[in-house]
Amino acid sequence: MIIASRAEQSALGRRVARLAGARFSSLNIGHFPDGETNLRFRLGLKGERVVILESLFPANERIMEALFSAYTARDLGAKRVTLVAPYLAYMREDKRFHKGECVSAKVLGALLSAAFDSIVTIDPHLHRFKSLREVFSVPSKRLSSVPLIADFIRKKYPSSMLVGPDEESEQWVSNVASLAGLDHDVLKKTRYSSTRVRVSFKSSHDFNGRTAVIVDDIISTGHTVLETVKHLKRAKAGKIVCVAVHGLFTLDSYSKLKREGVEVHTTNTVPHETNRIDVSGLIAGAL
Ligand code: R5P
């Protein structure tokens, strides 16, 4: 088996290859002056099972690279091509929110299913879709970083109170809470646009002086977490921490969170300086 990944994700790719007893091939990716992608595998792929490890963020560029990699691997003789997308983009676009709108999750599912033999991902944002089978027509595996996150929180913030900022985070926060043996609360969020959300805070728990750990799957613009932080400060929480699976940190969300004094930790599904929870063992175990 050969695991191939672009330079930015090669640390994870190499670790997964070592743990899975596979070889690692860097995937050289360059761009022509007009923005077109040039892609090259560094190892021979004939007769091999090839795993392309690529998080789909920034989405459009990475999706194109994943598709080009799959077709190139097959063209070079690979006998099976799997996509490991630790972060799977577009899963929040799971319905037609406005008339005439593209249901992007479905389109991405069709494109990837046409290119790959199988797909593996970690904590995809499945909300209205209950299973990846509704997204992909090829075999797919949904891995969960919840036990790793629970272990991290239990060791680092042993007497904290966990908070899910909205109903969609319930699946993560309640499982983390039960594995870590901690209390949790789930708040209510109303989203007005991609950059405007309101979180309402009604809690029966006392946060006064207590460490509050916000648990969510994705941090994108950071507004969901920042809104939650505002309430936790009013409730006089002591330390405020946020642990997320996928840290995208679009706009200047990470600086804003730091300015608010929030301690932020993420898994390494998307490379970022907040990566503290390693998913390589999880991925290797699934291959
Ligand atoms: C959606 O419900 C997700 O679970 C996250 O809460 C959301 O994607 C975070 O987005 P943002 O950081 O832009 O508020």
Coordinates of C-alpha atoms and ligand atoms in Angstrom, one line a residue:
M1 CA 0.0 0.0 0.0
I2 CA 1.2 3.5 -0.8
I3 CA 0.0 6.6 1.1
A4 CA 0.4 9.8 -0.9
S5 CA -0.1 13.3 0.3
R6 CA 0.8 16.9 -0.6
A7 CA 3.6 18.6 1.4
E8 CA 1.3 20.4 3.9
Q9 CA -0.1 17.1 5.0
S10 CA 3.0 15.0 4.7
A11 CA 3.7 14.8 8.4
L12 CA 0.3 13.1 9.0
G13 CA 0.7 11.1 5.8
R14 CA 4.1 9.8 6.8
R15 CA 2.9 8.9 10.3
V16 CA -0.1 7.0 8.9
A17 CA 2.2 5.2 6.4
R18 CA 4.5 4.1 9.3
L19 CA 1.6 2.9 11.5
A20 CA -0.1 1.1 8.6
G21 CA 3.1 -0.5 7.4
A22 CA 2.8 1.2 4.0
R23 CA 5.1 3.3 1.9
F24 CA 4.8 7.0 1.6
S25 CA 4.9 8.9 -1.6
S26 CA 4.9 12.7 -1.7
L27 CA 2.4 14.2 -4.1
N28 CA 4.1 17.1 -5.8
I29 CA 1.6 19.8 -6.6
G30 CA 2.4 23.0 -8.5
H31 CA 0.5 25.6 -10.4
F32 CA 0.9 27.0 -13.8
P33 CA 0.8 30.8 -14.2
D34 CA -2.9 30.7 -15.1
G35 CA -3.7 28.7 -11.9
E36 CA -4.0 25.3 -13.5
T37 CA -2.8 22.4 -11.3
N38 CA 0.2 20.2 -12.1
L39 CA 0.4 17.0 -10.1
R40 CA 3.0 14.3 -9.9
F41 CA 3.4 11.1 -7.9
R42 CA 7.0 10.3 -6.8
L43 CA 6.7 6.5 -6.5
G44 CA 5.6 3.9 -9.1
L45 CA 2.0 2.9 -8.5
K46 CA 1.6 -0.1 -10.8
G47 CA -0.5 -2.8 -9.1
E48 CA -0.5 -0.9 -5.8
R49 CA -3.3 0.0 -3.5
V50 CA -3.0 3.8 -3.3
V51 CA -4.4 6.0 -0.6
I52 CA -4.6 9.7 -1.3
L53 CA -4.6 11.5 2.0
E54 CA -6.0 15.0 1.5
S55 CA -8.1 17.2 3.7
L56 CA -10.6 19.1 1.6
F57 CA -9.7 22.6 2.8
P58 CA -9.5 25.0 1.1
A59 CA -12.3 23.1 -0.5
N60 CA -12.3 23.8 -4.2
E61 CA -8.6 23.6 -4.8
R62 CA -8.2 20.4 -2.7
I63 CA -11.2 18.7 -4.4
M64 CA -9.7 19.3 -7.8
E65 CA -6.3 17.9 -6.6
A66 CA -8.0 14.8 -5.1
L67 CA -9.9 14.1 -8.4
F68 CA -6.7 14.6 -10.5
S69 CA -4.8 12.3 -8.1
A70 CA -7.4 9.5 -8.3
Y71 CA -7.5 9.5 -12.1
T72 CA -3.7 9.8 -12.4
A73 CA -3.1 7.0 -9.9
R74 CA -5.4 4.7 -12.0
D75 CA -3.7 5.8 -15.2
L76 CA -0.3 4.9 -13.6
G77 CA -1.6 1.4 -12.9
A78 CA -2.9 1.5 -9.3
K79 CA -5.3 -1.3 -8.6
R80 CA -7.4 0.4 -6.0
V81 CA -7.6 4.1 -5.1
T82 CA -8.9 5.2 -1.7
L83 CA -9.4 8.8 -0.6
V84 CA -8.7 9.6 3.1
A85 CA -10.1 13.1 3.6
P86 CA -9.7 13.7 7.3
Y87 CA -11.8 16.8 6.7
L88 CA -14.6 16.4 4.2
A89 CA -15.8 19.7 2.8
Y90 CA -19.3 20.8 1.8
M91 CA -21.1 18.6 4.3
R92 CA -23.0 21.5 5.8
E93 CA -24.6 22.2 2.4
D94 CA -26.9 19.2 2.8
K95 CA -30.1 20.7 1.6
R96 CA -31.4 23.3 -0.8
F97 CA -31.6 26.2 1.7
H98 CA -32.8 28.7 -1.0
K99 CA -34.7 28.1 -4.2
G100 CA -32.4 27.2 -7.1
E101 CA -29.5 26.4 -4.9
C102 CA -26.9 23.6 -5.4
V103 CA -27.0 20.8 -2.8
S104 CA -23.2 20.8 -2.7
A105 CA -22.8 17.8 -0.5
K106 CA -24.6 15.6 -3.0
V107 CA -22.5 16.9 -5.9
L108 CA -19.3 16.4 -4.1
G109 CA -20.4 12.9 -3.2
A110 CA -21.1 12.1 -6.8
L111 CA -17.7 13.5 -8.0
L112 CA -15.7 11.6 -5.4
S113 CA -17.7 8.4 -5.9
A114 CA -16.9 8.5 -9.6
A115 CA -13.2 8.9 -8.9
F116 CA -12.4 6.7 -5.9
D117 CA -13.0 3.1 -5.0
S118 CA -13.6 4.0 -1.3
I119 CA -13.7 7.0 1.0
V120 CA -12.6 7.4 4.6
T121 CA -13.2 10.5 6.6
I122 CA -13.2 11.8 10.2
D123 CA -16.3 13.3 11.9
P124 CA -18.0 14.5 8.8
H125 CA -20.7 17.1 9.5
L126 CA -23.6 14.8 9.1
H127 CA -26.7 16.6 10.2
R128 CA -29.7 16.0 7.9
F129 CA -27.9 13.1 6.2
K130 CA -27.7 10.3 8.8
S131 CA -25.1 8.3 7.0
L132 CA -22.3 8.7 4.4
R133 CA -24.3 6.2 2.3
E134 CA -26.6 9.1 1.5
V135 CA -23.6 11.0 0.2
F136 CA -21.4 8.4 -1.5
S137 CA -22.3 5.5 -3.8
V138 CA -18.9 3.7 -3.1
P139 CA -18.0 2.1 0.2
S140 CA -17.2 4.8 2.8
K141 CA -16.0 4.8 6.5
R142 CA -16.8 7.5 9.0
L143 CA -14.1 7.6 11.8
S144 CA -14.7 9.3 15.1
S145 CA -12.1 11.4 16.9
V146 CA -14.4 11.5 20.0
P147 CA -12.4 9.0 22.1
L148 CA -9.2 11.0 21.4
I149 CA -10.9 14.3 22.3
A150 CA -12.4 12.9 25.4
D151 CA -9.1 11.5 26.5
F152 CA -7.4 14.9 25.9
I153 CA -10.0 16.8 27.8
R154 CA -10.1 14.4 30.7
K155 CA -6.3 14.6 31.2
K156 CA -5.9 18.4 30.6
Y157 CA -9.2 19.8 32.1
P158 CA -10.3 17.1 34.5
S159 CA -13.0 19.0 36.3
S160 CA -14.3 21.1 33.5
M161 CA -17.8 21.6 32.3
L162 CA -18.4 20.9 28.5
V163 CA -20.5 23.1 26.3
G164 CA -21.9 22.3 22.8
P165 CA -22.8 25.6 21.2
D166 CA -25.7 24.3 19.2
E167 CA -27.9 21.2 18.6
E168 CA -25.6 20.1 15.7
S169 CA -22.7 19.8 18.2
E170 CA -24.8 17.6 20.5
Q171 CA -23.5 14.4 18.8
W172 CA -19.9 15.3 19.6
V173 CA -20.3 17.0 23.0
S174 CA -22.5 14.4 24.6
N175 CA -20.3 11.5 23.5
V176 CA -17.2 13.3 24.6
A177 CA -18.9 14.1 28.0
S178 CA -19.9 10.5 28.6
L179 CA -16.5 9.1 27.7
A180 CA -14.7 11.8 29.8
G181 CA -17.1 11.4 32.7
L182 CA -17.9 15.2 32.7
D183 CA -21.1 17.2 32.7
H184 CA -22.3 19.0 29.6
D185 CA -24.7 21.5 28.3
V186 CA -26.0 22.1 24.8
L187 CA -27.0 25.7 23.8
K188 CA -29.2 26.9 21.0
K189 CA -27.9 28.7 18.0
T190 CA -29.7 30.6 15.3
R191 CA -27.8 31.2 12.1
Y192 CA -28.7 34.4 10.1
S193 CA -25.8 34.1 7.6
S194 CA -22.4 32.5 7.3
T195 CA -20.9 35.2 9.5
R196 CA -23.9 36.1 11.8
V197 CA -25.1 33.7 14.4
R198 CA -26.8 34.1 17.8
V199 CA -26.4 31.6 20.6
S200 CA -28.9 31.7 23.4
F201 CA -27.7 30.6 26.8
K202 CA -30.0 28.9 29.3
S203 CA -28.2 26.6 31.6
S204 CA -29.0 24.9 34.8
H205 CA -25.3 24.5 35.6
D206 CA -23.2 26.9 37.6
F207 CA -20.2 28.1 35.6
N208 CA -18.9 30.5 38.2
G209 CA -15.1 30.1 38.4
R210 CA -15.3 26.8 36.5
T211 CA -13.3 25.8 33.4
A212 CA -15.7 25.6 30.5
V213 CA -14.7 23.6 27.4
I214 CA -16.6 24.3 24.2
V215 CA -16.7 21.2 22.0
D216 CA -17.6 21.5 18.3
D217 CA -16.8 19.8 15.1
I218 CA -15.7 22.8 12.9
I219 CA -14.4 26.2 13.7
S220 CA -14.7 28.3 10.5
T221 CA -15.4 32.0 11.0
G222 CA -15.3 31.4 14.7
H223 CA -18.6 33.2 15.3
T224 CA -20.3 30.2 16.9
V225 CA -17.5 29.9 19.4
L226 CA -17.1 33.7 20.0
E227 CA -20.9 34.0 20.7
T228 CA -20.6 31.1 23.2
V229 CA -17.6 32.7 24.8
K230 CA -19.6 35.9 25.4
H231 CA -22.2 34.0 27.4
L232 CA -19.6 32.0 29.3
K233 CA -17.9 35.2 30.3
R234 CA -21.2 36.6 31.5
A235 CA -21.8 33.4 33.5
K236 CA -18.3 34.1 35.1
A237 CA -16.7 30.9 33.8
G238 CA -13.0 30.7 34.9
K239 CA -10.9 29.5 32.0
I240 CA -12.5 29.2 28.6
V241 CA -11.3 26.5 26.3
C242 CA -12.4 25.3 22.9
V243 CA -11.7 21.9 21.4
A244 CA -12.7 21.2 17.9
V245 CA -12.2 18.4 15.4
H246 CA -11.5 20.6 12.3
G247 CA -9.9 24.0 12.7
L248 CA -10.4 25.8 9.5
F249 CA -10.0 29.3 11.0
T250 CA -11.3 31.4 8.1
L251 CA -11.1 35.2 8.2
D252 CA -9.2 36.2 11.3
S253 CA -11.0 33.9 13.7
Y254 CA -8.0 32.5 15.4
S255 CA -6.7 36.0 16.3
K256 CA -10.1 36.9 17.6
L257 CA -10.3 33.8 19.8
K258 CA -6.8 34.4 21.1
R259 CA -7.7 38.1 21.9
E260 CA -10.7 36.7 23.9
G261 CA -8.2 34.6 25.9
V262 CA -9.7 31.3 24.7
E263 CA -7.3 28.3 24.7
V264 CA -7.9 26.5 21.4
H265 CA -7.0 22.9 20.6
T266 CA -7.8 20.9 17.4
T267 CA -7.1 17.6 15.9
N268 CA -4.6 17.5 13.1
T269 CA -7.2 16.8 10.4
V270 CA -6.4 20.3 9.0
P271 CA -2.8 21.4 9.6
H272 CA -2.7 24.4 12.1
E273 CA -0.7 25.5 15.1
T274 CA -3.6 24.5 17.4
N275 CA -3.2 20.8 16.4
R276 CA -2.8 18.9 19.6
I277 CA -4.8 15.7 19.1
D278 CA -3.2 13.3 16.6
V279 CA -5.5 11.3 14.4
S280 CA -2.8 9.2 12.6
G281 CA -3.5 6.0 14.6
L282 CA -7.2 6.4 14.0
I283 CA -6.6 6.6 10.2
A284 CA -4.0 3.8 10.1
G285 CA -6.3 1.5 12.0
A286 CA -9.0 2.0 9.3
L287 CA -6.8 1.1 6.3
Ligands
R5P1 C1 -22.3 23.9 12.4 O1 -23.3 23.8 13.0 C2 -21.0 23.5 12.9 O2 -21.2 22.5 13.8 C3 -20.1 24.6 13.5 O3 -20.7 25.1 14.6 C4 -20.0 25.7 12.5 O4 -19.7 25.3 11.2 C5 -19.0 26.7 12.9 O5 -18.9 27.8 12.0 P1 -18.4 29.2 12.4 O6 -17.0 29.0 13.0 O7 -18.3 29.9 11.1 O8 -19.4 29.8 13.3

